[in-house]
Amino acid sequence: MQLVERTSPRKQQIEKQATVLFKSKGYAASSMRDLAQALGIEAASLYSHIRSKQQILHKICFEMAREFFKAIHKIDEITPVLKLQAAIASHFKVITRHPNATAVFFTEWRHLEEPALTEFLALRSQYEQYYIDTIQQGITAGNFKNIDHKLAMMTILSAINWTHQWYRPTGKLSVDEIADQLSQLLINGLGNTSK
Amino acid sequence: MQLVERTSPRKQQIEKQATVLFKSKGYAASSMRDLAQALGIEAASLYSHIRSKQQILHKICFEMAREFFKAIHKIDEITPVLKLQAAIASHFKVITRHPNATAVFFTEWRHLEEPALTEFLALRSQYEQYYIDTIQQGITAGNFKNIDHKLAMMTILSAINWTHQWYRPTGKLSVDEIADQLSQLLINGLGNTSK
DNA sequence: CCTACCGATCGGTAGG
DNA sequence: CCTACCGATCGGTAGG
């Protein structure tokens, strides 16, 4: 007796291929015929496994949203500096673990149809609030400069999110080295204060 | 006798409206019928003024590329720190002056057809190289920490580029204040070193 | 998973 | 700037 609804292997395969396709061509420019061809079947056959093109996008976006929230929930640091460092590292690692899905998440979410779009934006705001709060705490505690919270949050998140554009597992820097250098750059700056 | 080829007002109007449309729906999801409707004419009538949908995208992307290069060419600072500060401020100001066109530039360039796409990517690399070189100079001079050049360049540019997502002329921070805080955050970091 | 097909919409042209 | 229209392609369904 199977109580948990499982995703069939074929469905997973379709979703995975769709993720690759959406990433490379964008959601709107990706056709179901492109997707079917990549899988070696007819377009009509896709609909035995999936409901619609939109549903695939929905799944990608909301699964990634969950991954980002999970990353934050694991953080058990107390001081603002350590919290922010941990958040930067965890967020970056979600991107490295799901390079295609996070790329779609970042660039294609706006093709979500209502009410999913509104729900998605609410989740994003909620996530951003964690960073704003942490920055606020750091300013109050005297650890951070008194800088506009939203500007600081946007700067930090955009820097991490942009890694999906250039990070390659085969690059010379390891995942941990990039996470460290990102934290270092964002928290301590590029300037050399020892001189 | 008119030697310089001028863009007719109607053509400009079409391109401006297309920029707004491409920004809000994305290039692929924007139809020429959408564009015509926004202008109160029939889709077929657009082609008296413009050659194709692709040509409009091409113009937007390459005009903005020129704007960004112009911003850099004006910089006459000598020290790496001042050069970088000036570059950040100038780059951000191009975004504030062309909020719609830069949004399309950032998100829709990948819908350029060859050979324009390859040409565009070459321009982008060339532009990025200016930042990499400046960072390299700063490291050599001992002004900057010894951090991966490409990572630093990507972090800086992504932070500035992302401003198009949240900057509003009606916000509480002025253009100069944002430029200052961005430079401050990227060069000196969020951390409060005075404590 | 296929064949056959639907109505809708696409970018663009002909000709005025 | 319009009417009329082209061939191509779209997401998706019916029925097996």
GROMACS .gro file of C-alpha atoms (C1' of nucleotides) in nm:
model
  422
    1MET     CA    1   0.000   0.000   0.000
    2GLN     CA    2   0.151   0.324  -0.111
    3LEU     CA    3   0.028   0.624   0.078
    4VAL     CA    4   0.277   0.878  -0.045
    5GLU     CA    5   0.216   0.992  -0.399
    6ARG     CA    6   0.534   0.933  -0.593
    7THR     CA    7   0.646   1.106  -0.904
    8SER     CA    8   0.697   0.855  -1.181
    9PRO     CA    9   1.047   0.832  -1.327
   10ARG     CA   10   0.916   0.942  -1.664
   11LYS     CA   11   0.753   1.251  -1.515
   12GLN     CA   12   1.077   1.338  -1.338
   13GLN     CA   13   1.265   1.297  -1.663
   14ILE     CA   14   1.026   1.533  -1.839
   15GLU     CA   15   1.054   1.792  -1.565
   16LYS     CA   16   1.431   1.770  -1.562
   17GLN     CA   17   1.452   1.815  -1.938
   18ALA     CA   18   1.202   2.103  -1.922
   19THR     CA   19   1.422   2.273  -1.663
   20VAL     CA   20   1.721   2.253  -1.896
   21LEU     CA   21   1.512   2.381  -2.185
   22PHE     CA   22   1.353   2.669  -1.991
   23LYS     CA   23   1.697   2.771  -1.872
   24SER     CA   24   1.851   2.782  -2.217
   25LYS     CA   25   1.566   2.933  -2.420
   26GLY     CA   26   1.342   3.090  -2.159
   27TYR     CA   27   0.991   2.970  -2.072
   28ALA     CA   28   0.800   3.160  -2.338
   29ALA     CA   29   1.032   3.060  -2.620
   30SER     CA   30   1.037   2.693  -2.520
   31SER     CA   31   0.774   2.488  -2.697
   32MET     CA   32   0.628   2.159  -2.587
   33ARG     CA   33   0.744   2.022  -2.922
   34ASP     CA   34   1.103   2.121  -2.835
   35LEU     CA   35   1.064   1.940  -2.506
   36ALA     CA   36   0.913   1.630  -2.663
   37GLN     CA   37   1.185   1.616  -2.925
   38ALA     CA   38   1.456   1.632  -2.659
   39LEU     CA   39   1.295   1.326  -2.503
   40GLY     CA   40   1.240   1.145  -2.832
   41ILE     CA   41   0.860   1.137  -2.814
   42GLU     CA   42   0.565   1.325  -2.966
   43ALA     CA   43   0.441   1.644  -2.802
   44ALA     CA   44   0.099   1.496  -2.736
   45SER     CA   45   0.257   1.215  -2.536
   46LEU     CA   46   0.385   1.457  -2.274
   47TYR     CA   47   0.033   1.511  -2.151
   48SER     CA   48   0.004   1.157  -2.023
   49HIS     CA   49   0.252   1.261  -1.757
   50ILE     CA   50   0.213   1.630  -1.702
   51ARG     CA   51  -0.087   1.857  -1.698
   52SER     CA   52   0.052   2.166  -1.867
   53LYS     CA   53   0.361   2.366  -1.946
   54GLN     CA   54   0.264   2.610  -1.675
   55GLN     CA   55   0.247   2.336  -1.415
   56ILE     CA   56   0.610   2.244  -1.479
   57LEU     CA   57   0.720   2.604  -1.427
   58HIS     CA   58   0.509   2.620  -1.112
   59LYS     CA   59   0.675   2.311  -0.970
   60ILE     CA   60   1.028   2.433  -1.044
   61CYS     CA   61   0.970   2.776  -0.891
   62PHE     CA   62   0.799   2.658  -0.574
   63GLU     CA   63   1.034   2.367  -0.512
   64MET     CA   64   1.330   2.602  -0.532
   65ALA     CA   65   1.157   2.850  -0.303
   66ARG     CA   66   1.127   2.568  -0.050
   67GLU     CA   67   1.495   2.484  -0.087
   68PHE     CA   68   1.597   2.842  -0.014
   69PHE     CA   69   1.376   2.854   0.294
   70LYS     CA   70   1.514   2.522   0.417
   71ALA     CA   71   1.864   2.667   0.390
   72ILE     CA   72   1.767   2.955   0.616
   73HIS     CA   73   1.583   2.745   0.869
   74LYS     CA   74   1.893   2.542   0.937
   75ILE     CA   75   2.088   2.844   1.052
   76ASP     CA   76   2.147   2.834   1.427
   77GLU     CA   77   2.404   3.109   1.461
   78ILE     CA   78   2.328   3.392   1.698
   79THR     CA   79   2.540   3.693   1.612
   80PRO     CA   80   2.438   3.894   1.304
   81VAL     CA   81   2.776   3.854   1.137
   82LEU     CA   82   2.777   3.477   1.171
   83LYS     CA   83   2.410   3.457   1.072
   84LEU     CA   84   2.474   3.655   0.757
   85GLN     CA   85   2.781   3.451   0.669
   86ALA     CA   86   2.586   3.129   0.716
   87ALA     CA   87   2.297   3.263   0.509
   88ILE     CA   88   2.526   3.362   0.221
   89ALA     CA   89   2.698   3.024   0.221
   90SER     CA   90   2.371   2.825   0.243
   91HIS     CA   91   2.202   3.030  -0.026
   92PHE     CA   92   2.497   2.986  -0.259
   93LYS     CA   93   2.502   2.612  -0.197
   94VAL     CA   94   2.138   2.576  -0.302
   95ILE     CA   95   2.241   2.733  -0.632
   96THR     CA   96   2.532   2.494  -0.678
   97ARG     CA   97   2.314   2.195  -0.598
   98HIS     CA   98   2.040   2.299  -0.842
   99PRO     CA   99   2.210   2.502  -1.114
  100ASN     CA  100   1.937   2.460  -1.377
  101ALA     CA  101   1.634   2.485  -1.152
  102THR     CA  102   1.763   2.795  -0.972
  103ALA     CA  103   1.840   2.960  -1.306
  104VAL     CA  104   1.476   2.906  -1.408
  105PHE     CA  105   1.362   3.020  -1.064
  106PHE     CA  106   1.555   3.347  -1.097
  107THR     CA  107   1.467   3.435  -1.453
  108GLU     CA  108   1.134   3.272  -1.541
  109TRP     CA  109   0.917   3.321  -1.232
  110ARG     CA  110   0.746   3.616  -1.394
  111HIS     CA  111   0.576   3.380  -1.638
  112LEU     CA  112   0.385   3.223  -1.350
  113GLU     CA  113   0.012   3.275  -1.388
  114GLU     CA  114  -0.207   3.411  -1.113
  115PRO     CA  115  -0.264   3.328  -0.835
  116ALA     CA  116   0.076   3.158  -0.828
  117LEU     CA  117   0.257   3.476  -0.922
  118THR     CA  118   0.124   3.668  -0.624
  119GLU     CA  119   0.200   3.377  -0.395
  120PHE     CA  120   0.553   3.355  -0.531
  121LEU     CA  121   0.620   3.724  -0.477
  122ALA     CA  122   0.494   3.698  -0.121
  123LEU     CA  123   0.738   3.415  -0.054
  124ARG     CA  124   1.020   3.616  -0.203
  125SER     CA  125   0.941   3.914   0.018
  126GLN     CA  126   0.931   3.691   0.320
  127TYR     CA  127   1.270   3.547   0.233
  128GLU     CA  128   1.420   3.889   0.176
  129GLN     CA  129   1.288   3.995   0.512
  130TYR     CA  130   1.519   3.747   0.684
  131TYR     CA  131   1.815   3.933   0.537
  132ILE     CA  132   1.671   4.273   0.618
  133ASP     CA  133   1.612   4.166   0.979
  134THR     CA  134   1.962   4.026   1.013
  135ILE     CA  135   2.112   4.345   0.874
  136GLN     CA  136   1.896   4.549   1.110
  137GLN     CA  137   2.015   4.342   1.405
  138GLY     CA  138   2.375   4.391   1.300
  139ILE     CA  139   2.333   4.765   1.277
  140THR     CA  140   2.166   4.781   1.618
  141ALA     CA  141   2.442   4.569   1.769
  142GLY     CA  142   2.704   4.796   1.613
  143ASN     CA  143   2.849   4.522   1.395
  144PHE     CA  144   2.729   4.672   1.069
  145LYS     CA  145   2.751   5.017   0.921
  146ASN     CA  146   2.434   5.222   0.923
  147ILE     CA  147   2.342   5.157   0.563
  148ASP     CA  148   2.000   5.136   0.398
  149HIS     CA  149   1.868   4.789   0.490
  150LYS     CA  150   1.697   4.722   0.163
  151LEU     CA  151   1.994   4.835  -0.043
  152ALA     CA  152   2.223   4.610   0.159
  153MET     CA  153   1.987   4.313   0.125
  154MET     CA  154   1.948   4.364  -0.250
  155THR     CA  155   2.322   4.397  -0.297
  156ILE     CA  156   2.395   4.079  -0.106
  157LEU     CA  157   2.126   3.867  -0.270
  158SER     CA  158   2.199   3.989  -0.620
  159ALA     CA  159   2.566   3.906  -0.575
  160ILE     CA  160   2.489   3.551  -0.464
  161ASN     CA  161   2.213   3.498  -0.719
  162TRP     CA  162   2.436   3.610  -1.001
  163THR     CA  163   2.676   3.324  -0.928
  164HIS     CA  164   2.444   3.098  -1.128
  165GLN     CA  165   2.564   3.288  -1.434
  166TRP     CA  166   2.933   3.221  -1.390
  167TYR     CA  167   2.984   2.941  -1.139
  168ARG     CA  168   3.113   2.620  -1.297
  169PRO     CA  169   3.185   2.310  -1.090
  170THR     CA  170   3.504   2.273  -1.293
  171GLY     CA  171   3.631   2.623  -1.209
  172LYS     CA  172   3.942   2.680  -1.006
  173LEU     CA  173   3.758   2.791  -0.691
  174SER     CA  174   3.575   2.534  -0.479
  175VAL     CA  175   3.223   2.586  -0.350
  176ASP     CA  176   3.354   2.668  -0.003
  177GLU     CA  177   3.614   2.908  -0.136
  178ILE     CA  178   3.353   3.099  -0.332
  179ALA     CA  179   3.122   3.110  -0.032
  180ASP     CA  180   3.406   3.245   0.181
  181GLN     CA  181   3.517   3.504  -0.070
  182LEU     CA  182   3.159   3.623  -0.123
  183SER     CA  183   3.108   3.667   0.252
  184GLN     CA  184   3.445   3.835   0.282
  185LEU     CA  185   3.372   4.075  -0.002
  186LEU     CA  186   3.022   4.164   0.111
  187ILE     CA  187   3.094   4.194   0.481
  188ASN     CA  188   3.449   4.328   0.481
  189GLY     CA  189   3.461   4.485   0.136
  190LEU     CA  190   3.715   4.483  -0.140
  191GLY     CA  191   3.928   4.747   0.027
  192ASN     CA  192   4.241   4.641   0.205
  193THR     CA  193   4.204   4.783   0.555
  194SER     CA  194   4.531   4.634   0.677
  195LYS     CA  195   4.718   4.895   0.476
  196MET     CA  196   1.978   6.884  -4.736
  197GLN     CA  197   1.978   6.636  -4.453
  198LEU     CA  198   2.290   6.427  -4.432
  199VAL     CA  199   2.230   6.265  -4.097
  200GLU     CA  200   1.967   5.996  -4.103
  201ARG     CA  201   1.709   6.086  -3.843
  202THR     CA  202   1.472   5.855  -3.667
  203SER     CA  203   1.115   5.962  -3.732
  204PRO     CA  204   0.909   6.052  -3.427
  205ARG     CA  205   0.670   5.765  -3.500
  206LYS     CA  206   0.953   5.517  -3.514
  207GLN     CA  207   1.088   5.645  -3.185
  208GLN     CA  208   0.744   5.612  -3.033
  209ILE     CA  209   0.719   5.251  -3.149
  210GLU     CA  210   1.063   5.167  -3.010
  211LYS     CA  211   0.985   5.331  -2.680
  212GLN     CA  212   0.659   5.143  -2.643
  213ALA     CA  213   0.832   4.818  -2.745
  214THR     CA  214   1.089   4.875  -2.473
  215VAL     CA  215   0.815   4.906  -2.212
  216LEU     CA  216   0.643   4.597  -2.348
  217PHE     CA  217   0.959   4.383  -2.367
  218LYS     CA  218   1.041   4.483  -2.013
  219SER     CA  219   0.705   4.389  -1.871
  220LYS     CA  220   0.634   4.066  -2.064
  221GLY     CA  221   0.971   3.965  -2.199
  222TYR     CA  222   1.069   3.965  -2.566
  223ALA     CA  223   0.937   3.620  -2.658
  224ALA     CA  224   0.600   3.673  -2.492
  225SER     CA  225   0.547   4.017  -2.645
  226SER     CA  226   0.359   4.007  -2.972
  227MET     CA  227   0.360   4.267  -3.243
  228ARG     CA  228  -0.017   4.281  -3.201
  229ASP     CA  229   0.032   4.375  -2.832
  230LEU     CA  230   0.266   4.649  -2.943
  231ALA     CA  231   0.032   4.777  -3.214
  232GLN     CA  232  -0.260   4.782  -2.974
  233ALA     CA  233  -0.064   4.987  -2.722
  234LEU     CA  234  -0.011   5.242  -2.998
  235GLY     CA  235  -0.367   5.228  -3.127
  236ILE     CA  236  -0.282   5.095  -3.472
  237GLU     CA  237  -0.293   4.763  -3.658
  238ALA     CA  238   0.001   4.522  -3.634
  239ALA     CA  239   0.068   4.540  -4.007
  240SER     CA  240   0.111   4.917  -3.983
  241LEU     CA  241   0.415   4.879  -3.762
  242TYR     CA  242   0.613   4.753  -4.058
  243SER     CA  243   0.597   5.087  -4.235
  244HIS     CA  244   0.833   5.211  -3.964
  245ILE     CA  245   1.033   4.918  -3.843
  246ARG     CA  246   1.181   4.619  -4.017
  247SER     CA  247   1.120   4.349  -3.761
  248LYS     CA  248   1.068   4.268  -3.395
  249GLN     CA  249   1.425   4.147  -3.376
  250GLN     CA  250   1.557   4.476  -3.508
  251ILE     CA  251   1.396   4.665  -3.219
  252LEU     CA  252   1.562   4.435  -2.966
  253HIS     CA  253   1.892   4.476  -3.147
  254LYS     CA  254   1.870   4.853  -3.129
  255ILE     CA  255   1.784   4.857  -2.759
  256CYS     CA  256   2.066   4.621  -2.664
  257PHE     CA  257   2.339   4.788  -2.867
  258GLU     CA  258   2.238   5.142  -2.779
  259MET     CA  259   2.256   5.055  -2.412
  260ALA     CA  260   2.592   4.884  -2.459
  261ARG     CA  261   2.717   5.210  -2.607
  262GLU     CA  262   2.581   5.405  -2.311
  263PHE     CA  263   2.766   5.184  -2.066
  264PHE     CA  264   3.091   5.221  -2.258
  265LYS     CA  265   3.048   5.598  -2.276
  266ALA     CA  266   3.014   5.602  -1.898
  267ILE     CA  267   3.347   5.426  -1.861
  268HIS     CA  268   3.530   5.636  -2.118
  269LYS     CA  269   3.453   5.949  -1.923
  270ILE     CA  270   3.640   5.826  -1.618
  271ASP     CA  271   3.963   6.017  -1.567
  272GLU     CA  272   4.053   5.908  -1.216
  273ILE     CA  273   4.390   5.748  -1.164
  274THR     CA  274   4.389   5.545  -0.844
  275PRO     CA  275   4.209   5.210  -0.852
  276VAL     CA  276   3.980   5.302  -0.563
  277LEU     CA  277   3.864   5.624  -0.725
  278LYS     CA  278   3.833   5.457  -1.064
  279LEU     CA  279   3.615   5.186  -0.924
  280GLN     CA  280   3.400   5.433  -0.733
  281ALA     CA  281   3.353   5.639  -1.047
  282ALA     CA  282   3.270   5.331  -1.253
  283ILE     CA  283   3.008   5.217  -1.002
  284ALA     CA  284   2.845   5.559  -0.993
  285SER     CA  285   2.847   5.604  -1.372
  286HIS     CA  286   2.715   5.258  -1.439
  287PHE     CA  287   2.433   5.308  -1.192
  288LYS     CA  288   2.345   5.642  -1.347
  289VAL     CA  289   2.304   5.486  -1.691
  290ILE     CA  290   2.046   5.257  -1.531
  291THR     CA  291   1.858   5.544  -1.372
  292ARG     CA  292   1.856   5.739  -1.697
  293HIS     CA  293   1.725   5.444  -1.901
  294PRO     CA  294   1.526   5.228  -1.661
  295ASN     CA  295   1.326   5.044  -1.926
  296ALA     CA  296   1.594   5.002  -2.189
  297THR     CA  297   1.851   4.876  -1.938
  298ALA     CA  298   1.600   4.627  -1.800
  299VAL     CA  299   1.554   4.488  -2.152
  300PHE     CA  300   1.930   4.499  -2.205
  301PHE     CA  301   1.990   4.293  -1.891
  302THR     CA  302   1.719   4.032  -1.935
  303GLU     CA  303   1.638   4.000  -2.306
  304TRP     CA  304   1.977   4.008  -2.479
  305ARG     CA  305   1.976   3.632  -2.510
  306HIS     CA  306   1.696   3.655  -2.765
  307LEU     CA  307   1.931   3.832  -3.004
  308GLU     CA  308   1.988   3.629  -3.317
  309GLU     CA  309   2.330   3.553  -3.457
  310PRO     CA  310   2.559   3.717  -3.544
  311ALA     CA  311   2.436   3.991  -3.309
  312LEU     CA  312   2.440   3.759  -3.009
  313THR     CA  313   2.809   3.679  -3.045
  314GLU     CA  314   2.890   4.045  -3.101
  315PHE     CA  315   2.693   4.140  -2.792
  316LEU     CA  316   2.870   3.887  -2.573
  317ALA     CA  317   3.206   4.013  -2.696
  318LEU     CA  318   3.111   4.367  -2.597
  319ARG     CA  319   3.001   4.246  -2.257
  320SER     CA  320   3.332   4.067  -2.199
  321GLN     CA  321   3.519   4.376  -2.303
  322TYR     CA  322   3.321   4.587  -2.059
  323GLU     CA  323   3.374   4.339  -1.778
  324GLN     CA  324   3.745   4.346  -1.850
  325TYR     CA  325   3.760   4.710  -1.746
  326TYR     CA  326   3.645   4.609  -1.400
  327ILE     CA  327   3.876   4.311  -1.386
  328ASP     CA  328   4.170   4.530  -1.483
  329THR     CA  329   4.084   4.794  -1.227
  330ILE     CA  330   4.052   4.532  -0.956
  331GLN     CA  331   4.385   4.384  -1.063
  332GLN     CA  332   4.550   4.725  -1.042
  333GLY     CA  333   4.406   4.778  -0.697
  334ILE     CA  334   4.539   4.445  -0.576
  335THR     CA  335   4.883   4.513  -0.718
  336ALA     CA  336   4.888   4.858  -0.558
  337GLY     CA  337   4.786   4.706  -0.225
  338ASN     CA  338   4.456   4.893  -0.213
  339PHE     CA  339   4.241   4.585  -0.257
  340LYS     CA  340   4.237   4.248  -0.090
  341ASN     CA  341   4.377   3.960  -0.290
  342ILE     CA  342   4.043   3.823  -0.403
  343ASP     CA  343   3.948   3.638  -0.721
  344HIS     CA  344   3.921   3.911  -0.987
  345LYS     CA  345   3.633   3.760  -1.171
  346LEU     CA  346   3.434   3.694  -0.856
  347ALA     CA  347   3.488   4.053  -0.744
  348MET     CA  348   3.387   4.189  -1.085
  349MET     CA  349   3.075   3.973  -1.099
  350THR     CA  350   2.975   4.068  -0.746
  351ILE     CA  351   3.012   4.439  -0.816
  352LEU     CA  352   2.834   4.438  -1.151
  353SER     CA  353   2.550   4.217  -1.033
  354ALA     CA  354   2.490   4.446  -0.737
  355ILE     CA  355   2.467   4.755  -0.957
  356ASN     CA  356   2.268   4.582  -1.230
  357TRP     CA  357   2.013   4.456  -0.983
  358THR     CA  358   1.926   4.813  -0.886
  359HIS     CA  359   1.701   4.824  -1.193
  360GLN     CA  360   1.474   4.585  -1.005
  361TRP     CA  361   1.421   4.799  -0.700
  362TYR     CA  362   1.530   5.155  -0.772
  363ARG     CA  363   1.242   5.401  -0.792
  364PRO     CA  364   1.297   5.771  -0.858
  365THR     CA  365   1.039   5.837  -0.588
  366GLY     CA  366   1.226   5.637  -0.323
  367LYS     CA  367   1.375   5.798  -0.015
  368LEU     CA  368   1.734   5.768  -0.136
  369SER     CA  369   1.860   5.997  -0.410
  370VAL     CA  370   2.063   5.875  -0.706
  371ASP     CA  371   2.385   6.006  -0.553
  372GLU     CA  372   2.309   5.854  -0.214
  373ILE     CA  373   2.254   5.514  -0.369
  374ALA     CA  374   2.572   5.543  -0.574
  375ASP     CA  375   2.762   5.635  -0.257
  376GLN     CA  376   2.616   5.357  -0.047
  377LEU     CA  377   2.680   5.100  -0.320
  378SER     CA  378   3.046   5.204  -0.346
  379GLN     CA  379   3.075   5.209   0.031
  380LEU     CA  380   2.923   4.863   0.066
  381LEU     CA  381   3.125   4.704  -0.213
  382ILE     CA  382   3.458   4.864  -0.133
  383ASN     CA  383   3.444   4.891   0.245
  384GLY     CA  384   3.191   4.619   0.323
  385LEU     CA  385   2.892   4.601   0.549
  386GLY     CA  386   3.106   4.539   0.856
  387ASN     CA  387   3.169   4.825   1.094
  388THR     CA  388   3.545   4.844   1.121
  389SER     CA  389   3.538   5.143   1.352
  390LYS     CA  390   3.423   4.916   1.634
  391DC     C1'  391   0.282   0.658  -2.631
  392DC     C1'  392   0.079   0.742  -3.109
  393DT     C1'  393  -0.207   0.967  -3.505
  394DA     C1'  394  -0.493   1.314  -3.610
  395DC     C1'  395  -0.643   1.730  -3.521
  396DC     C1'  396  -0.850   2.172  -3.278
  397DG     C1'  397  -0.879   2.688  -3.251
  398DA     C1'  398  -0.574   3.053  -3.153
  399DT     C1'  399  -0.198   3.318  -3.242
  400DC     C1'  400   0.245   3.425  -3.433
  401DG     C1'  401   0.574   3.755  -3.741
  402DG     C1'  402   0.538   3.939  -4.152
  403DT     C1'  403   0.385   4.063  -4.671
  404DA     C1'  404   0.095   4.237  -5.070
  405DG     C1'  405  -0.132   4.588  -5.233
  406DG     C1'  406  -0.350   4.984  -5.187
  407DC     C1'  407  -0.195   5.343  -4.198
  408DC     C1'  408  -0.554   4.990  -4.348
  409DT     C1'  409  -0.774   4.527  -4.513
  410DA     C1'  410  -0.681   4.089  -4.623
  411DC     C1'  411  -0.413   3.727  -4.582
  412DC     C1'  412   0.017   3.393  -4.579
  413DG     C1'  413   0.246   2.969  -4.383
  414DA     C1'  414   0.417   2.831  -3.948
  415DT     C1'  415   0.369   2.722  -3.497
  416DC     C1'  416   0.154   2.723  -3.052
  417DG     C1'  417  -0.060   2.448  -2.616
  418DG     C1'  418  -0.353   2.109  -2.572
  419DT     C1'  419  -0.746   1.726  -2.658
  420DA     C1'  420  -0.986   1.299  -2.849
  421DG     C1'  421  -0.954   0.855  -2.906
  422DG     C1'  422  -0.720   0.467  -2.933
   0.00000   0.00000   0.00000
